[in-house]
Structures are given as C-alpha cells and as structure tokens.
PDB file of C-alpha atoms in Angstrom:
ATOM      1  CA  MET A   1     110.481  12.089   7.187  1.00 60.00           C
ATOM      2  CA  SER A   2     110.741  13.325  10.772  1.00 78.00           C
ATOM      3  CA  TRP A   3     108.178  15.052  12.926  1.00 88.00           C
ATOM      4  CA  ARG A   4     108.516  16.820  16.229  1.00 91.00           C
ATOM      5  CA  ARG A   5     107.282  15.369  19.490  1.00 91.00           C
ATOM      6  CA  ALA A   6     107.193  16.586  23.060  1.00 90.00           C
ATOM      7  CA  ASP A   7     110.041  15.476  25.265  1.00 86.00           C
ATOM      8  CA  PRO A   8     108.565  12.619  27.348  1.00 85.00           C
ATOM      9  CA  ALA A   9     110.060  13.975  30.592  1.00 84.00           C
ATOM     10  CA  ALA A  10     108.546  17.437  29.971  1.00 85.00           C
ATOM     11  CA  ALA A  11     105.225  15.828  29.057  1.00 87.00           C
ATOM     12  CA  GLY A  12     105.355  13.765  32.247  1.00 85.00           C
ATOM     13  CA  ARG A  13     105.918  16.865  34.393  1.00 85.00           C
ATOM     14  CA  MET A  14     103.038  18.569  32.624  1.00 89.00           C
ATOM     15  CA  LEU A  15     100.699  15.600  33.139  1.00 88.00           C
ATOM     16  CA  ALA A  16     101.564  15.341  36.839  1.00 88.00           C
ATOM     17  CA  SER A  17     101.139  19.098  37.368  1.00 88.00           C
ATOM     18  CA  TRP A  18      97.690  19.278  35.782  1.00 89.00           C
ATOM     19  CA  HIS A  19      96.505  16.041  37.365  1.00 87.00           C
ATOM     20  CA  ALA A  20      97.273  17.492  40.809  1.00 86.00           C
ATOM     21  CA  VAL A  21      95.041  20.592  40.545  1.00 87.00           C
ATOM     22  CA  ARG A  22      91.415  20.760  41.680  1.00 86.00           C
ATOM     23  CA  TRP A  23      88.756  21.039  38.958  1.00 84.00           C
ATOM     24  CA  PRO A  24      86.933  23.033  37.840  1.00 80.00           C
ATOM     25  CA  LEU A  25      90.058  25.098  37.572  1.00 83.00           C
ATOM     26  CA  HIS A  26      89.899  28.815  38.276  1.00 86.00           C
ATOM     27  CA  ARG A  27      92.123  31.307  36.500  1.00 86.00           C
ATOM     28  CA  PRO A  28      94.455  32.046  39.468  1.00 88.00           C
ATOM     29  CA  GLU A  29      95.241  28.320  39.821  1.00 87.00           C
ATOM     30  CA  PHE A  30      95.769  28.022  36.074  1.00 89.00           C
ATOM     31  CA  ASP A  31      98.099  31.026  36.062  1.00 90.00           C
ATOM     32  CA  ALA A  32     100.107  29.655  39.013  1.00 91.00           C
ATOM     33  CA  THR A  33     100.518  26.176  37.519  1.00 90.00           C
ATOM     34  CA  ALA A  34     101.230  27.543  34.029  1.00 90.00           C
ATOM     35  CA  GLY A  35     103.811  29.886  35.537  1.00 92.00           C
ATOM     36  CA  ARG A  36     105.581  27.010  37.339  1.00 90.00           C
ATOM     37  CA  LEU A  37     105.728  25.157  34.012  1.00 89.00           C
ATOM     38  CA  GLY A  38     107.057  28.213  32.148  1.00 91.00           C
ATOM     39  CA  TRP A  39     104.009  28.485  29.882  1.00 91.00           C
ATOM     40  CA  ARG A  40     103.311  31.662  27.921  1.00 91.00           C
ATOM     41  CA  ILE A  41      99.775  32.701  26.914  1.00 92.00           C
ATOM     42  CA  THR A  42      99.820  33.607  23.214  1.00 92.00           C
ATOM     43  CA  ARG A  43      96.111  34.174  22.635  1.00 91.00           C
ATOM     44  CA  GLU A  44      93.235  35.031  24.915  1.00 89.00           C
ATOM     45  CA  SER A  45      89.554  35.369  24.088  1.00 86.00           C
ATOM     46  CA  GLU A  46      86.314  35.196  25.992  1.00 82.00           C
ATOM     47  CA  HIS A  47      86.072  31.436  25.374  1.00 84.00           C
ATOM     48  CA  SER A  48      89.631  30.129  25.214  1.00 88.00           C
ATOM     49  CA  LEU A  49      93.325  30.605  25.841  1.00 90.00           C
ATOM     50  CA  GLY A  50      96.133  29.584  23.511  1.00 92.00           C
ATOM     51  CA  VAL A  51      99.419  28.683  25.158  1.00 92.00           C
ATOM     52  CA  ASP A  52     103.003  28.084  24.087  1.00 92.00           C
ATOM     53  CA  ALA A  53     103.934  25.351  26.545  1.00 90.00           C
ATOM     54  CA  GLY A  54     107.513  25.005  25.343  1.00 88.00           C
ATOM     55  CA  LEU A  55     106.911  21.450  24.155  1.00 87.00           C
ATOM     56  CA  GLY A  56     108.459  22.138  20.758  1.00 85.00           C
ATOM     57  CA  VAL A  57     105.605  20.800  18.641  1.00 85.00           C
ATOM     58  CA  GLY A  58     103.952  24.008  17.508  1.00 77.00           C
ATOM     59  CA  PRO A  59     103.276  27.646  18.292  1.00 76.00           C
ATOM     60  CA  GLU A  60     100.078  27.017  20.267  1.00 81.00           C
ATOM     61  CA  GLU A  61     100.381  23.581  21.799  1.00 85.00           C
ATOM     62  CA  VAL A  62      97.833  23.994  24.569  1.00 91.00           C
ATOM     63  CA  THR A  63      94.232  25.164  24.345  1.00 89.00           C
ATOM     64  CA  VAL A  64      92.231  25.989  27.431  1.00 88.00           C
ATOM     65  CA  ILE A  65      88.450  26.190  27.089  1.00 85.00           C
ATOM     66  CA  VAL A  66      86.867  28.792  29.350  1.00 77.00           C
ATOM     67  CA  GLY A  67      83.442  28.146  30.859  1.00 65.00           C
ATOM     68  CA  ALA A  68      82.373  25.486  28.369  1.00 53.00           C
ATOM     69  CA  THR A  69      81.343  23.053  31.076  1.00 49.00           C
ATOM     70  CA  GLY A  70      78.574  25.005  32.711  1.00 50.00           C
ATOM     71  CA  GLU A  71      80.735  25.007  35.833  1.00 52.00           C
ATOM     72  CA  ALA A  72      82.542  28.037  37.177  1.00 57.00           C
ATOM     73  CA  GLY A  73      86.126  28.385  36.006  1.00 71.00           C
ATOM     74  CA  LEU A  74      88.078  26.817  33.188  1.00 80.00           C
ATOM     75  CA  GLY A  75      86.435  23.834  31.579  1.00 80.00           C
ATOM     76  CA  GLU A  76      89.115  21.852  29.791  1.00 87.00           C
ATOM     77  CA  LEU A  77      92.802  21.897  28.994  1.00 91.00           C
ATOM     78  CA  THR A  78      94.083  20.091  25.882  1.00 92.00           C
ATOM     79  CA  ALA A  79      97.751  19.743  24.944  1.00 93.00           C
ATOM     80  CA  GLU A  80      99.094  18.508  21.623  1.00 92.00           C
ATOM     81  CA  LEU A  81     102.118  16.302  22.236  1.00 93.00           C
ATOM     82  CA  VAL A  82     103.167  15.806  18.608  1.00 92.00           C
ATOM     83  CA  GLU A  83     103.399  17.806  15.434  1.00 87.00           C
ATOM     84  CA  ASN A  84     100.528  16.587  13.249  1.00 85.00           C
ATOM     85  CA  PRO A  85     102.116  14.397  10.520  1.00 85.00           C
ATOM     86  CA  MET A  86      99.318  15.410   8.068  1.00 87.00           C
ATOM     87  CA  VAL A  87      99.706  12.051   6.326  1.00 88.00           C
ATOM     88  CA  ASP A  88      98.473   8.556   7.043  1.00 87.00           C
ATOM     89  CA  THR A  89     101.454   6.336   6.333  1.00 90.00           C
ATOM     90  CA  ALA A  90     103.019   3.404   8.159  1.00 91.00           C
ATOM     91  CA  GLU A  91     105.876   5.707   9.191  1.00 93.00           C
ATOM     92  CA  ALA A  92     103.467   8.319  10.601  1.00 92.00           C
ATOM     93  CA  ARG A  93     101.428   5.681  12.473  1.00 91.00           C
ATOM     94  CA  ALA A  94     104.617   4.231  13.983  1.00 92.00           C
ATOM     95  CA  PHE A  95     105.758   7.724  15.016  1.00 93.00           C
ATOM     96  CA  LEU A  96     102.429   8.407  16.733  1.00 93.00           C
ATOM     97  CA  GLN A  97     102.344   5.020  18.473  1.00 93.00           C
ATOM     98  CA  ASP A  98     105.968   5.326  19.654  1.00 93.00           C
ATOM     99  CA  THR A  99     105.238   8.806  21.012  1.00 92.00           C
ATOM    100  CA  PHE A 100     102.085   7.606  22.766  1.00 94.00           C
ATOM    101  CA  ALA A 101     103.898   4.628  24.300  1.00 94.00           C
ATOM    102  CA  GLY A 102     106.836   6.750  25.487  1.00 93.00           C
ATOM    103  CA  ILE A 103     104.650   9.389  27.122  1.00 93.00           C
ATOM    104  CA  ALA A 104     102.339   6.698  28.562  1.00 94.00           C
ATOM    105  CA  ALA A 105     105.326   5.019  30.258  1.00 94.00           C
ATOM    106  CA  VAL A 106     106.388   8.336  31.824  1.00 92.00           C
ATOM    107  CA  ALA A 107     102.799   9.081  32.887  1.00 93.00           C
ATOM    108  CA  ILE A 108     102.379   5.658  34.495  1.00 95.00           C
ATOM    109  CA  ALA A 109     105.648   6.113  36.373  1.00 93.00           C
ATOM    110  CA  ALA A 110     104.462   9.531  37.624  1.00 91.00           C
ATOM    111  CA  LEU A 111     100.753   8.868  38.251  1.00 93.00           C
ATOM    112  CA  GLY A 112     100.506   5.110  38.785  1.00 95.00           C
ATOM    113  CA  ALA A 113      98.292   2.700  36.910  1.00 97.00           C
ATOM    114  CA  PRO A 114      95.554   4.276  34.786  1.00 97.00           C
ATOM    115  CA  THR A 115      91.995   3.968  36.064  1.00 96.00           C
ATOM    116  CA  HIS A 116      90.742   3.322  32.515  1.00 95.00           C
ATOM    117  CA  ARG A 117      92.356   1.811  29.412  1.00 96.00           C
ATOM    118  CA  ARG A 118      91.063   1.588  25.881  1.00 94.00           C
ATOM    119  CA  LEU A 119      93.127  -0.443  23.437  1.00 91.00           C
ATOM    120  CA  GLY A 120      92.946  -0.636  19.670  1.00 89.00           C
ATOM    121  CA  ASP A 121      93.791   1.750  16.858  1.00 85.00           C
ATOM    122  CA  ARG A 122      92.940   4.793  19.038  1.00 91.00           C
ATOM    123  CA  PRO A 123      94.313   3.895  22.449  1.00 96.00           C
ATOM    124  CA  GLU A 124      93.427   5.935  25.505  1.00 96.00           C
ATOM    125  CA  LEU A 125      94.591   5.976  29.109  1.00 97.00           C
ATOM    126  CA  ARG A 126      92.805   7.851  31.889  1.00 96.00           C
ATOM    127  CA  TRP A 127      93.652   8.800  35.415  1.00 96.00           C
ATOM    128  CA  ARG A 128      90.454   9.648  37.269  1.00 94.00           C
ATOM    129  CA  GLY A 129      90.972  11.912  40.228  1.00 90.00           C
ATOM    130  CA  GLU A 130      88.601  13.198  42.863  1.00 88.00           C
ATOM    131  CA  THR A 131      87.851  16.381  40.908  1.00 89.00           C
ATOM    132  CA  GLY A 132      89.584  15.988  37.540  1.00 91.00           C
ATOM    133  CA  THR A 133      90.272  13.324  34.954  1.00 94.00           C
ATOM    134  CA  LEU A 134      93.439  13.315  32.871  1.00 94.00           C
ATOM    135  CA  THR A 135      93.325  11.525  29.515  1.00 96.00           C
ATOM    136  CA  LEU A 136      96.207  10.570  27.230  1.00 96.00           C
ATOM    137  CA  CYS A 137      95.027   9.494  23.778  1.00 95.00           C
ATOM    138  CA  ARG A 138      96.306   8.744  20.299  1.00 95.00           C
ATOM    139  CA  THR A 139      94.154   9.440  17.282  1.00 91.00           C
ATOM    140  CA  ALA A 140      94.886   8.928  13.588  1.00 88.00           C
ATOM    141  CA  ARG A 141      97.069  12.053  13.509  1.00 89.00           C
ATOM    142  CA  ARG A 142      97.649  13.234  17.081  1.00 91.00           C
ATOM    143  CA  VAL A 143      98.764  12.376  20.573  1.00 94.00           C
ATOM    144  CA  ASN A 144      96.924  14.574  23.063  1.00 94.00           C
ATOM    145  CA  MET A 145      96.573  15.083  26.764  1.00 94.00           C
ATOM    146  CA  ARG A 146      93.299  16.435  28.091  1.00 94.00           C
ATOM    147  CA  VAL A 147      92.276  17.366  31.602  1.00 92.00           C
ATOM    148  CA  GLN A 148      88.753  18.274  32.593  1.00 90.00           C
ATOM    149  CA  SER A 149      86.494  17.989  35.603  1.00 87.00           C
ATOM    150  CA  THR A 150      85.466  14.468  36.491  1.00 89.00           C
ATOM    151  CA  VAL A 151      81.841  15.629  36.392  1.00 86.00           C
ATOM    152  CA  MET A 152      82.240  16.596  32.731  1.00 85.00           C
ATOM    153  CA  GLN A 153      84.140  13.405  31.886  1.00 90.00           C
ATOM    154  CA  ASP A 154      81.294  11.376  33.402  1.00 90.00           C
ATOM    155  CA  LEU A 155      78.778  13.377  31.371  1.00 88.00           C
ATOM    156  CA  GLU A 156      80.754  12.779  28.159  1.00 88.00           C
ATOM    157  CA  ASP A 157      80.972   9.071  28.929  1.00 87.00           C
ATOM    158  CA  SER A 158      77.208   8.861  29.475  1.00 89.00           C
ATOM    159  CA  LEU A 159      76.594  10.438  26.051  1.00 88.00           C
ATOM    160  CA  GLU A 160      78.872   8.060  24.096  1.00 73.00           C
ATOM    161  CA  PHE A 161      77.048   5.531  21.970  1.00 54.00           C
TER     162      PHE A 161
END
C-alpha cells in the first residue's frame, strides 16, 4: 500500500518560512507568507482558516486557528505532512517514521539543532524562537508541523502532566 507524503524540500521551505515570522501572527503577515509559499485559502470562518498548501497530502493540509490563544492575531498554524494511513500496521508505522526522519533532516539542515527533543513512539522536535515555537511531531497516524507563539507553547508545557 502507498500513501502520500509532503516533499521534504517543500516541507523544509515551509518550516523555515513559518519559523521566521513573529508571533502572534497577524493576518497581513500570514497572507504575505502564505502568498510567497503559493498557498490558497479554501475555507475561512470566524475561528479558523483551511489552506491548500500544495503539499499533495490532502485538500486542506493546513489549519490556522484564529484568536484561540487569547493574544491578538492568529494563534496556531498546523500542517499535515502525510496522508493519514488510517491503519496501524508495521508498513504504516514505517512510512510515518521514514517521513518524520526525512523532514526532520531537512528541518535540521535549515533551522539548526532543535532546542527540544522527545524520543520514543511519538517523537517530537522543537525549535524555540524568540516569539514562536515550531514543532515537528509524529503520532500514531500523522506527521505534523505546528507553529504557535512561544508564550502559548510555554503555557501548554506547564499544563502537561
């Protein structure tokens, strides 16, 4: 069985672009960066945006949460970097891990060493910036990139058990 994954080079450009912006992100900055990346907004509501990022893994690969952080501007950007395999098999786990490792290598080359690493069955890499934190993670069925304000990342971390 084969599943679709984002091109690692395209994912690397996306990670570097979003890591470079100041958070919280305001709509004009989002529109400018999304425009440089060739993104197309497919859905817009009061609380979120859906975006076709051209990654080739689905019709709405990026979700942007609006105002969820209590800060002014956009709260969080999440990008799906693989088509969800919808099964838990050795082949699907290998696909997800290979995708994570490939995109992680590109991200490390572009952004330098992560500021945080979590190993194990749900690995995570983070690049903490002055105003925003970029996270690359693999779950049981996904490989995602998330960017949010460092203030919100710190709050999330303080609430983890």
